[in-house]
XYZ file of C-alpha atoms in Angstrom:
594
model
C 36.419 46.220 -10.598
C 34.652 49.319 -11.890
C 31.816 47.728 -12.279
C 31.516 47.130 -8.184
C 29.462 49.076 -5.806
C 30.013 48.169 -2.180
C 26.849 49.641 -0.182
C 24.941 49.798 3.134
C 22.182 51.879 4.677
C 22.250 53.791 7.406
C 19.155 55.210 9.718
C 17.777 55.501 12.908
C 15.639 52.544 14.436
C 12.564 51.910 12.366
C 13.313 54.199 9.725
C 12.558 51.593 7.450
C 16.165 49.986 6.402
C 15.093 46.531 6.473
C 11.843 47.388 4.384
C 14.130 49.159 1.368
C 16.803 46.528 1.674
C 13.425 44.180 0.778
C 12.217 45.710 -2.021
C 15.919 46.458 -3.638
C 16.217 42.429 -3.507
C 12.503 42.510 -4.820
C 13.248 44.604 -7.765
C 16.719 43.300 -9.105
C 15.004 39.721 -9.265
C 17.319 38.758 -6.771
C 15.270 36.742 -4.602
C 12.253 34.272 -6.644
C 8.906 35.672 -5.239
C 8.665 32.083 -3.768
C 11.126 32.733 -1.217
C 10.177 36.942 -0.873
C 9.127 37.691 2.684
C 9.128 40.926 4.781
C 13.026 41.508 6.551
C 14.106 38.786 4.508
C 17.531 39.410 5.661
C 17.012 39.286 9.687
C 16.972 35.318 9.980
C 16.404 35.355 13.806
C 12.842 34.933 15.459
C 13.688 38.192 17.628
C 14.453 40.316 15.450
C 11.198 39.823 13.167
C 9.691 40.229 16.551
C 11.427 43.099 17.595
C 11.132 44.753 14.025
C 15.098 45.490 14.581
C 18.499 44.181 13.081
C 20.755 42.469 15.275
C 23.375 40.761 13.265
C 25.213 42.652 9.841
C 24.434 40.454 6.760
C 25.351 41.069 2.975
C 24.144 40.014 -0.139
C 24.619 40.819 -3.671
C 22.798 41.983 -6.324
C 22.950 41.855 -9.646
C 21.717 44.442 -11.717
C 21.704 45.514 -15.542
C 21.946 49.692 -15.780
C 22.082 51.329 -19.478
C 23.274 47.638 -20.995
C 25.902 47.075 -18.435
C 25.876 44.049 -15.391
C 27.209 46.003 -12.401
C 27.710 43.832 -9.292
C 26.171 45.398 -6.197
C 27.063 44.259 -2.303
C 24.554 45.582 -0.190
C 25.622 45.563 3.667
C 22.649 45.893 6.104
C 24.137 46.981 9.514
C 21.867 47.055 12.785
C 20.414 50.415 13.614
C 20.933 50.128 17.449
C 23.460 52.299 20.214
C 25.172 48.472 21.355
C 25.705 47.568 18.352
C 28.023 50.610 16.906
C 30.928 48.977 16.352
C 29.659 45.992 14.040
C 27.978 49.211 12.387
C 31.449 51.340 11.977
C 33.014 47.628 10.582
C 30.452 47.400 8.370
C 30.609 50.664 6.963
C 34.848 50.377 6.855
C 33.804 47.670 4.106
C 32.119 50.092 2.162
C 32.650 53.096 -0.398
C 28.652 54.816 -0.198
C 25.963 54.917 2.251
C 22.232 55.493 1.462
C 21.166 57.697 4.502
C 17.511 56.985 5.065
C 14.930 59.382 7.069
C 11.749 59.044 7.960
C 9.270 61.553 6.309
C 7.062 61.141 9.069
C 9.658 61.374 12.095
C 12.477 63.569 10.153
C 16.077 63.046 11.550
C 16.848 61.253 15.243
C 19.521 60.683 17.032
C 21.319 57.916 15.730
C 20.462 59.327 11.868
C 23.117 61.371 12.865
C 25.762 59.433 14.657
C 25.686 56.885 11.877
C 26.223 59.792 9.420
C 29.146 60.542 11.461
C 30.612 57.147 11.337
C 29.938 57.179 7.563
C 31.817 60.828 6.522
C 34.765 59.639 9.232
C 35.299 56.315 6.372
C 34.805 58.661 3.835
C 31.731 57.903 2.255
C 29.433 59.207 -0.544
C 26.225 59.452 1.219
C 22.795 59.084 -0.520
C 20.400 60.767 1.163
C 16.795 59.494 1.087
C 13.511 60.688 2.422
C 11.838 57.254 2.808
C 8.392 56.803 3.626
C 6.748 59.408 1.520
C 3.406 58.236 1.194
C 2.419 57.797 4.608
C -0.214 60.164 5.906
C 1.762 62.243 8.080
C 4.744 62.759 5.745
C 6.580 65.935 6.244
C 8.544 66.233 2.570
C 9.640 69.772 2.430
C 10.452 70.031 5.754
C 12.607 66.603 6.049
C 14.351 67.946 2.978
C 15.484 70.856 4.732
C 16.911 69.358 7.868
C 18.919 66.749 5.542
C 20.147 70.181 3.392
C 21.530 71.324 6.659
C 22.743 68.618 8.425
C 24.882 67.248 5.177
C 25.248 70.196 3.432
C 23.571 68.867 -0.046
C 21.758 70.343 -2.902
C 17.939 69.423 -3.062
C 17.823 67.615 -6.362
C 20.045 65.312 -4.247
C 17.983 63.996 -2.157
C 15.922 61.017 -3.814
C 12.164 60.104 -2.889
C 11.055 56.641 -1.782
C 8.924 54.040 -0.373
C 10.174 50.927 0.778
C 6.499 49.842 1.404
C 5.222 50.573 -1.851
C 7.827 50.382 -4.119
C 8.275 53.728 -4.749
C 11.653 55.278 -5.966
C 13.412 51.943 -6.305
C 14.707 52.647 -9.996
C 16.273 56.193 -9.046
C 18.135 54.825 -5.675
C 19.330 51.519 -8.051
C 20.702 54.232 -10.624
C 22.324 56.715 -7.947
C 23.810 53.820 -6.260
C 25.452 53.196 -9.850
C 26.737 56.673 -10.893
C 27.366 58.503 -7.550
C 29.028 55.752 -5.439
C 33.057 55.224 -6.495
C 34.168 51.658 -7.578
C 36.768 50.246 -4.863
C 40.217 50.964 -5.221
C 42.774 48.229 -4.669
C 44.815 45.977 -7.178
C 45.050 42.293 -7.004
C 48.798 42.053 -7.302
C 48.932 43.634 -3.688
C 49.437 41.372 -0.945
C 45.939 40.101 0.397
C 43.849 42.275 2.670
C 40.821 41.542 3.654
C 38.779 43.397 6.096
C 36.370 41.369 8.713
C 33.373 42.815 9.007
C 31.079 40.149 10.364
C 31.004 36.297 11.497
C 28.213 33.130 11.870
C 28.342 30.270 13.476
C 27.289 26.928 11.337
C 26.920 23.942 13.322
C 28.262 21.620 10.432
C 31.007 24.059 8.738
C 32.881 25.545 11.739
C 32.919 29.822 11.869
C 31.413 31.718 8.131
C 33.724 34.623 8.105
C 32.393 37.893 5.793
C 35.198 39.986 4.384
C 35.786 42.605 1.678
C 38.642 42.594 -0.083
C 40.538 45.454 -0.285
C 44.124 44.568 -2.163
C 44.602 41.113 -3.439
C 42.898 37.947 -4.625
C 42.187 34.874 -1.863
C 41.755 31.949 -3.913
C 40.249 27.834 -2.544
C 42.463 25.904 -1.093
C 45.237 29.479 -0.012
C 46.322 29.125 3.591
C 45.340 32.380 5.184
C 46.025 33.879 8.937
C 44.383 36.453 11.290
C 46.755 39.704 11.719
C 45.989 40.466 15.272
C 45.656 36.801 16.551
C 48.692 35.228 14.324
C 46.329 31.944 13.514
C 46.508 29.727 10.583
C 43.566 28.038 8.786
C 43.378 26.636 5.588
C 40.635 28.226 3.238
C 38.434 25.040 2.311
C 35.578 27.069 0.465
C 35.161 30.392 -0.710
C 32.629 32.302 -2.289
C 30.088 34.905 -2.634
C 26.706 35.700 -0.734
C 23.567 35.251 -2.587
C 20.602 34.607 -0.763
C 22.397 31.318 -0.102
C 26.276 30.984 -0.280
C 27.538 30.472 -4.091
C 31.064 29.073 -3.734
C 33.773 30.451 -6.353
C 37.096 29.335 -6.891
C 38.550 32.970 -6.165
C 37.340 35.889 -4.325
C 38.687 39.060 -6.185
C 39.910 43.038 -5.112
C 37.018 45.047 -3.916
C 34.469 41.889 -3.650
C 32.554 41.043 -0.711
C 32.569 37.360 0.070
C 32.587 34.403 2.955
C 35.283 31.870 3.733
C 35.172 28.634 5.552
C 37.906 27.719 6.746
C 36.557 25.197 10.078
C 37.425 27.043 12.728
C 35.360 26.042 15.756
C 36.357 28.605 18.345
C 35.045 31.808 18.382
C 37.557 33.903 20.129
C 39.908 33.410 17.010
C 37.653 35.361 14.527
C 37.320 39.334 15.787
C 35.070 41.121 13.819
C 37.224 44.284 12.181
C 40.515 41.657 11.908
C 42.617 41.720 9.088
C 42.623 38.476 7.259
C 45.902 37.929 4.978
C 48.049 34.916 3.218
C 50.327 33.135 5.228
C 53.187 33.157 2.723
C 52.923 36.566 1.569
C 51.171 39.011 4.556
C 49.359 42.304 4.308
C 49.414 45.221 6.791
C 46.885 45.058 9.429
C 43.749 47.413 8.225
C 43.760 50.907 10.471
C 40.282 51.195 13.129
C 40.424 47.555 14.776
C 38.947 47.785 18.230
C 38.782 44.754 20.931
C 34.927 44.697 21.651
C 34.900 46.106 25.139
C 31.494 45.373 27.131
C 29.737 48.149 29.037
C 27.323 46.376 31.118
C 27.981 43.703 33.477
C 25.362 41.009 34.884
C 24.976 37.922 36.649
C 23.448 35.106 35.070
C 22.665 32.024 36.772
C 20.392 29.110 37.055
C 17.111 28.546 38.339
C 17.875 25.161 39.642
C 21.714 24.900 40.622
C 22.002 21.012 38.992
C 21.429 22.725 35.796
C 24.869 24.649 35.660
C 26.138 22.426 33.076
C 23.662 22.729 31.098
C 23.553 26.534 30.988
C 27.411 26.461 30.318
C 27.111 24.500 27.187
C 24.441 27.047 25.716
C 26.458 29.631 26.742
C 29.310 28.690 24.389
C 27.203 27.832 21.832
C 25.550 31.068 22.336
C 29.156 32.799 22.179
C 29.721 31.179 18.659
C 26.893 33.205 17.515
C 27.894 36.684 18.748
C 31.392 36.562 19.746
C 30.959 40.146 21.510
C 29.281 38.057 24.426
C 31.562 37.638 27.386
C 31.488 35.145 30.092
C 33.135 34.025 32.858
C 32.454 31.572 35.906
C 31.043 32.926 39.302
C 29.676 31.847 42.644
C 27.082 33.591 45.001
C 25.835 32.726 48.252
C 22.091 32.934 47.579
C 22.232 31.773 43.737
C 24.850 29.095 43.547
C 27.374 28.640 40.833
C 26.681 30.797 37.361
C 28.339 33.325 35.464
C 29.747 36.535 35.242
C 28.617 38.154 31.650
C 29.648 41.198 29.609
C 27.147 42.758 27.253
C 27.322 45.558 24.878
C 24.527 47.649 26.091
C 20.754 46.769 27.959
C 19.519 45.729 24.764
C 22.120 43.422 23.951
C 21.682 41.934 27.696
C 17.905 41.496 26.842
C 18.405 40.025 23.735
C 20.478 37.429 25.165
C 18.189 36.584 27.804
C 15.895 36.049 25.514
C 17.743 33.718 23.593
C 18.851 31.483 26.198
C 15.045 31.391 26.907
C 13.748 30.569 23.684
C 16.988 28.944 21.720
C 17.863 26.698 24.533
C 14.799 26.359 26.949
C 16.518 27.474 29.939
C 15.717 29.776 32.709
C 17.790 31.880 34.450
C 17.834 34.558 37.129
C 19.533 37.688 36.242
C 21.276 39.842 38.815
C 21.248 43.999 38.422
C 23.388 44.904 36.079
C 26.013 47.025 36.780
C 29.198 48.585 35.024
C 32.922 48.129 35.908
C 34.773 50.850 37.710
C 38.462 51.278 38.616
C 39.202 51.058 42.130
C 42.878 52.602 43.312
C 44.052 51.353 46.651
C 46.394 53.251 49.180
C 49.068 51.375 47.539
C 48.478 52.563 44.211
C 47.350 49.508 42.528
C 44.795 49.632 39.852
C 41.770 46.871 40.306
C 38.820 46.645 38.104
C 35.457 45.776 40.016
C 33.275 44.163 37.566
C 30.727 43.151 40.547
C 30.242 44.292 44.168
C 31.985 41.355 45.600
C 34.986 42.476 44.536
C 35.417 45.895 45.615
C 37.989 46.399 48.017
C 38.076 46.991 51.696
C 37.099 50.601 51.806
C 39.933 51.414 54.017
C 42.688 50.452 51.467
C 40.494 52.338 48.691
C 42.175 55.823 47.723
C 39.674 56.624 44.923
C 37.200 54.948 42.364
C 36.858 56.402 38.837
C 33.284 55.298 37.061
C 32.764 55.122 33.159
C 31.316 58.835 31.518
C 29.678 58.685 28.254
C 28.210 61.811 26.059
C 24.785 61.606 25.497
C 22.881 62.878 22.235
C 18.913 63.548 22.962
C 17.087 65.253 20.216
C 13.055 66.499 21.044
C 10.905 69.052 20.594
C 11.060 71.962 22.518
C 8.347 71.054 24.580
C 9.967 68.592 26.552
C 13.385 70.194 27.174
C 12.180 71.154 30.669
C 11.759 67.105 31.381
C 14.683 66.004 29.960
C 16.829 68.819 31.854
C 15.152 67.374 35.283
C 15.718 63.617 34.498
C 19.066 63.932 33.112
C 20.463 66.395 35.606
C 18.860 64.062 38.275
C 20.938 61.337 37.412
C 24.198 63.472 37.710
C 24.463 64.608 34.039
C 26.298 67.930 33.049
C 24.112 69.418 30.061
C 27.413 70.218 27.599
C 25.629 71.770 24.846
C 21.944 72.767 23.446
C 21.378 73.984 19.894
C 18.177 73.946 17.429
C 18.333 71.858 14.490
C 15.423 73.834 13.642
C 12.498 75.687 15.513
C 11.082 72.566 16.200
C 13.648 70.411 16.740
C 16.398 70.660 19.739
C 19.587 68.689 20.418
C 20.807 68.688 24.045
C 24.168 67.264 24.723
C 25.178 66.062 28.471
C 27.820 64.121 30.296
C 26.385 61.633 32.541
C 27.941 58.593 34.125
C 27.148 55.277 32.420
C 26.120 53.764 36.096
C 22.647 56.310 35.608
C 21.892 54.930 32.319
C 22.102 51.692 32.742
C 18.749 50.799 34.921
C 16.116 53.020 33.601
C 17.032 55.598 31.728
C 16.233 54.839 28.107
C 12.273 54.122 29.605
C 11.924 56.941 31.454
C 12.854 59.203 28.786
C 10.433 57.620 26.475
C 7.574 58.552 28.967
C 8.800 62.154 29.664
C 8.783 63.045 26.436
C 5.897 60.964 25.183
C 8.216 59.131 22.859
C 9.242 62.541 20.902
C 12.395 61.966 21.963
C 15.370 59.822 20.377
C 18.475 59.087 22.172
C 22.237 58.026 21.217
C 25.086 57.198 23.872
C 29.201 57.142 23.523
C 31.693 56.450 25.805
C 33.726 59.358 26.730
C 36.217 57.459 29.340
C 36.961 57.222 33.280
C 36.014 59.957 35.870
C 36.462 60.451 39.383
C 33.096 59.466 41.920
C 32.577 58.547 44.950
C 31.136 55.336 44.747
C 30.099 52.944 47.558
C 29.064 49.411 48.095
C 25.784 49.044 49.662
C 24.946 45.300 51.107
C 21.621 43.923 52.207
C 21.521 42.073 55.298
C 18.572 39.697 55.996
C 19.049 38.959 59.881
C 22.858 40.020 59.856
C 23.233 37.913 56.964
C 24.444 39.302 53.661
C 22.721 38.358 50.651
C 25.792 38.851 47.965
C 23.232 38.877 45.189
C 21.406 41.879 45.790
C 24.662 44.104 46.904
C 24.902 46.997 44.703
C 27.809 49.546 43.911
C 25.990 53.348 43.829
C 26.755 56.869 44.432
C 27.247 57.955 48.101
C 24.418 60.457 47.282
C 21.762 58.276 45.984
C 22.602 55.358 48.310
C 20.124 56.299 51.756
C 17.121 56.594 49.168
C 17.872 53.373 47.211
C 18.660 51.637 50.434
C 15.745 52.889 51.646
C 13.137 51.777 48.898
C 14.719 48.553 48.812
C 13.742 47.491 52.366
C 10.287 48.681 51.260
C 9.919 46.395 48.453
C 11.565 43.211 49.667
C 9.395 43.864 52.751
C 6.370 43.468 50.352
C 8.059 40.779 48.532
C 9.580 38.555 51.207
C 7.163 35.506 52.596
C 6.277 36.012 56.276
C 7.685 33.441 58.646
C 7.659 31.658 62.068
C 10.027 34.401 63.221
C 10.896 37.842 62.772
C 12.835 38.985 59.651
C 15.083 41.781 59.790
C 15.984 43.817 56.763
C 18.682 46.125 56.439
C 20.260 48.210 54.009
C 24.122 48.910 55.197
C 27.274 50.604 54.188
C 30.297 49.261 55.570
C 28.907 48.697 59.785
C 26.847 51.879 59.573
C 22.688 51.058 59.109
C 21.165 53.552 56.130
C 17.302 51.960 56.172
C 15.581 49.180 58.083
C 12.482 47.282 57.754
C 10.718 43.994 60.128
C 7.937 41.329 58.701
C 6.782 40.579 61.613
C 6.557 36.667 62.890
C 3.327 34.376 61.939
C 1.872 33.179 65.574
C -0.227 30.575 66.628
C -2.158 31.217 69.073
C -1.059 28.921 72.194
C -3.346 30.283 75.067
C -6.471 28.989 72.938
C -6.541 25.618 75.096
C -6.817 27.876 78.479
C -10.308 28.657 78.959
C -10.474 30.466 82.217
C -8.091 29.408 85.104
C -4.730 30.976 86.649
C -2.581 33.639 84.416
C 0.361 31.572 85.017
C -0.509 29.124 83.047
C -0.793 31.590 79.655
C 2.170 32.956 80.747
C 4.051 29.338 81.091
C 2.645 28.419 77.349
C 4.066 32.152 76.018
C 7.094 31.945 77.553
C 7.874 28.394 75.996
C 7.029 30.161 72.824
C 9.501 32.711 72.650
C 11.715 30.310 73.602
C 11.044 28.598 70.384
C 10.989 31.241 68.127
C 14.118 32.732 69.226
C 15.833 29.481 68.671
C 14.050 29.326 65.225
C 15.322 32.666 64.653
C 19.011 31.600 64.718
C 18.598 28.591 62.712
C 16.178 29.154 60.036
C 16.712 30.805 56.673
C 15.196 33.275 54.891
C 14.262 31.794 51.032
C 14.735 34.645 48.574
C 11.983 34.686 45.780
C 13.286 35.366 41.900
C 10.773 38.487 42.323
C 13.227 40.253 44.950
C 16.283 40.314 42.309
C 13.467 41.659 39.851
C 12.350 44.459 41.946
C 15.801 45.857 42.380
C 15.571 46.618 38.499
C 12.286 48.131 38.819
C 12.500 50.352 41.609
C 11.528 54.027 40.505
């Protein structure tokens, strides 16, 4: 065992993870330059695309240092806010963290909420300036800020390029010496810590572990702590590029099992994973994935609901953190209810469905789940507008908070202060990292953040700014339900829960847009924002007429007034009996309203 290292690295977006991560693989001759290519460990389309890490993977290197093989298990963890708790499992599984910053950008946001995840699972943290021979590298001064924000000595901090190459040896040979061996014996009982999960169409559910005490061995019959199931280990092994199967997995390895389980509620990621015969304890820090953005998803064409189910649960095989369930609207047919981690997790999965499984779907706003208390004292969670209680029986709503982490330059601190404190934030805390770097802290509720936030801020601050959410819990708001009515009739779909305060002006510019988006028709449309039976905004698209009197060339008035009047008598009976067809632009504009 002492000749283990478990690893991962840890940075803000684009810091240049994935890059290092390539050229440690590069450089320990793990991976033939045949099969070398840039990310080499993000396997998905998107995330090449997207230049970001969605899924955790591992994979271990092999590596000779002063005449001695050490075995190294490098975990790469995704760098973005959704995905923080596959980030804290990951880094549970390990004893050291490289800390990566960009010499160009110096330390962000999530730099340092990752480094707080990594010193709360006691760590050994690496720091590395990465990047260093860019143009508009800042060396000295990127050394500093990591001096004060960890509290290290400057021949600490190690020099590197991921692009060139540069520094590989010295992070290879810190990783070695600095970074404890894993503690653990393999007479314990097993424990094995979950960290991630794949889906493999052929072998059932991959499950990724580390071991912490113990030995799990082919053919053992293991069970899940928290879920009580039994499985039967068929193969397990270690990850190389590809899986290499073993006949044991020891103490303080990283390795897969396969064990062909097909469901993917059974496998949690953080889980304990133990022998049937002889359980461990359950590992301390396992969280049920809760999601904090709700949507609708359903399909274009109704007949294709079956369809869109079965890619949904293949989908859910692939990132178990999706949640779905079924739901019906008025305007959009049968679909379903989802729960994602964040926007960017919503996106992603979009996406997906789009380009995994060819299907096209409408999206409803996304919105977040509040607790509704009625008169009677019973607790109800509203996870869309159509279930909010009658606001007579409702004695108060509480919506999510979270604490929110921007750090800018001192330029834009007049911006932020205006956007955030427009969106109800509470500014909690402002303090100077250094004279040109500020970190504000605020309190804002999660409702705010969830439509346009993250963009906005990007343009305010002319991208200088970087930007790191947590949930904080359940506050007190006053929260109502705001309908749309086309001609009296409500249209479910674009209903919306919203503050009391921002609901006139929302209602408001939401006439105005459908107005613009709506096809004119034979009759007179009606729109109307409403809460409850009181009217906040109106708009009318006024009826398409022929023009009847065009036969009448001269003659008595009566006869105009006999071919008008036999008009309006037709368009007020078209009125009551013909719909209004909703374009897939109207549910788009709600998202995009500024």
């Amino acid at each position: 065992m002492k000749h283990i290292r478990n690893f991962c690295i840890i940075a803000h977006i684009d810091h240049g993870k994935s890059t290092l991560a390539d050229r440690l693989l590069e450089y320990t001759h793990t991976i033939g330059e045949r099969d070398m290519m840039n990310q080499v460990l993000d396997d998905m389309d998107l995330e090449r695309e997207k230049g970001i890490t969605i899924k955790s993977h591992a994979i271990q290197i092999d590596y000779k240092y002063k005449g001695v093989e050490y075995t190294l298990n490098l975990i790469d963890t995704p760098g973005h806010v959704d995905f923080s708790y596959e980030v804290s499992r990951a880094l549970a599984a390990c004893e050291g963290a490289l800390l990566l910053v960009d010499a160009s950008q110096g330390i962000q946001a999530q730099t340092i909420s990752n480094l707080y995840l990594a010193i709360e699972n006691d760590l050994e943290i690496i720091p590395v300036v990465n990047k260093i021979d860019m143009d508009g590298a800042m060396i000295p001064e990127v050394k500093d800020q990591m001096i004060d924000l960890i509290g290290c000595k400057e021949e600490e901090i190690l020099l590197a390029s991921g692009k060139s190459g540069i520094g590989i040896e010295e992070i290879l040979a810190a990783i070695i010496e600095r970074i404890p061996p894993p503690k653990g014996t393999e007479e314990a009982p097993l424990q094995a810590l979950i960290f991630d999960s794949v889906f493999n169409s052929f072998r059932g559910i991959i499950i990724y572990y580390k071991i912490l005490n113990g030995v799990i061995k082919k053919g053992d019959k293991v069970q899940f702590v928290s879920t009580g199931t039994e499985y039967i280990a068929d193969e397990v092994g270690v990850l190389k590029l590809k899986m290499t199967p073993k006949n044991e997995v020891k103490c303080g390895d990283v390795g897969y099992i396969i064990t062909g389980i097909k469901t993917a509620k059974d496998v949690k990621v953080g889980d304990t994973l133990t022998l049937a015969n002889n359980p461990g304890e359950m590992i301390q820090g396992f969280v049920e994935v809760k999601p904090m953005v709700f949507a609708g998803i359903f399909p274009v064409n109704t007949d294709e609901f079956e369809e869109l189910r079965d890619c949904m649960e293949k989908l859910q095989l692939n990132d178990a953190s999706l949640i779905f369930e079924l739901e019906t609207s008025q305007a959009l047919g049968f679909g379903f209810r989802c729960g994602f981690l964040g926007l960017l997790h919503m996106e992603i999965i979009q996406e997906r469905l789009e380009r995994e499984f060819n299907q096209t779907v409408i999206t409803t706003v996304p919105n977040v789940s509040f607790n509704a208390y009625t008169t009677k004292g019973d607790k109800i969670i509203v996870n869309n507008p159509a279930e909010m209680p009658d606001a007579t029986k409702i004695d108060r709503i509480e919506e999510p908070f979270i604490k929110a982490q921007i750090i800018t330059l001192p330029d834009y601190i007049g911006n932020i202060m205006t956007l955030c404190l427009g969106k109800r934030g509470i500014l909690i805390n402002q303090s100077y990292l250094t004279p040109t770097r500020v970190e504000l802290s605020f309190e804002m509720p999660l409702t705010e953040i969830v439509f346009d936030f993250y963009d906005k801020l990007k343009s305010q601050t002319r991208g200088y700014a970087s930007f790191d959410y947590s949930p904080i819990g359940m506050r007190e708001a006053d929260i109502v339900k705001m309908d749309i009515l086309l001609n009296a009739e409500k249209v479910d779909a674009l209903s919306a829960l919203i503050h009391r305060s921002r609901a006139t002006d929302f209602g408001r510019k939401l006439c105005e847009k459908l107005k613009e988006l709506l096809p004119r028709q034979q009759f007179l449309i009606v729109i109307q924002a409403a809460i409850g039976a009181k009217i906040i905004a109106r708009e009318n698209i006024s009826a398409m007429r022929k023009d009847v009197t065009a036969k009448c060339y001269g003659g008595d008035i009566s006869r105009k007034r006999k071919l008008l009047e036999k008009q309006k008598e037709g368009k007020k009976r078209m009125r009551q009996i013909g719909n209004v067809e909703i374009p897939q632009e109207a549910f788009l504009a709600v998202l995009k309203l500024d």
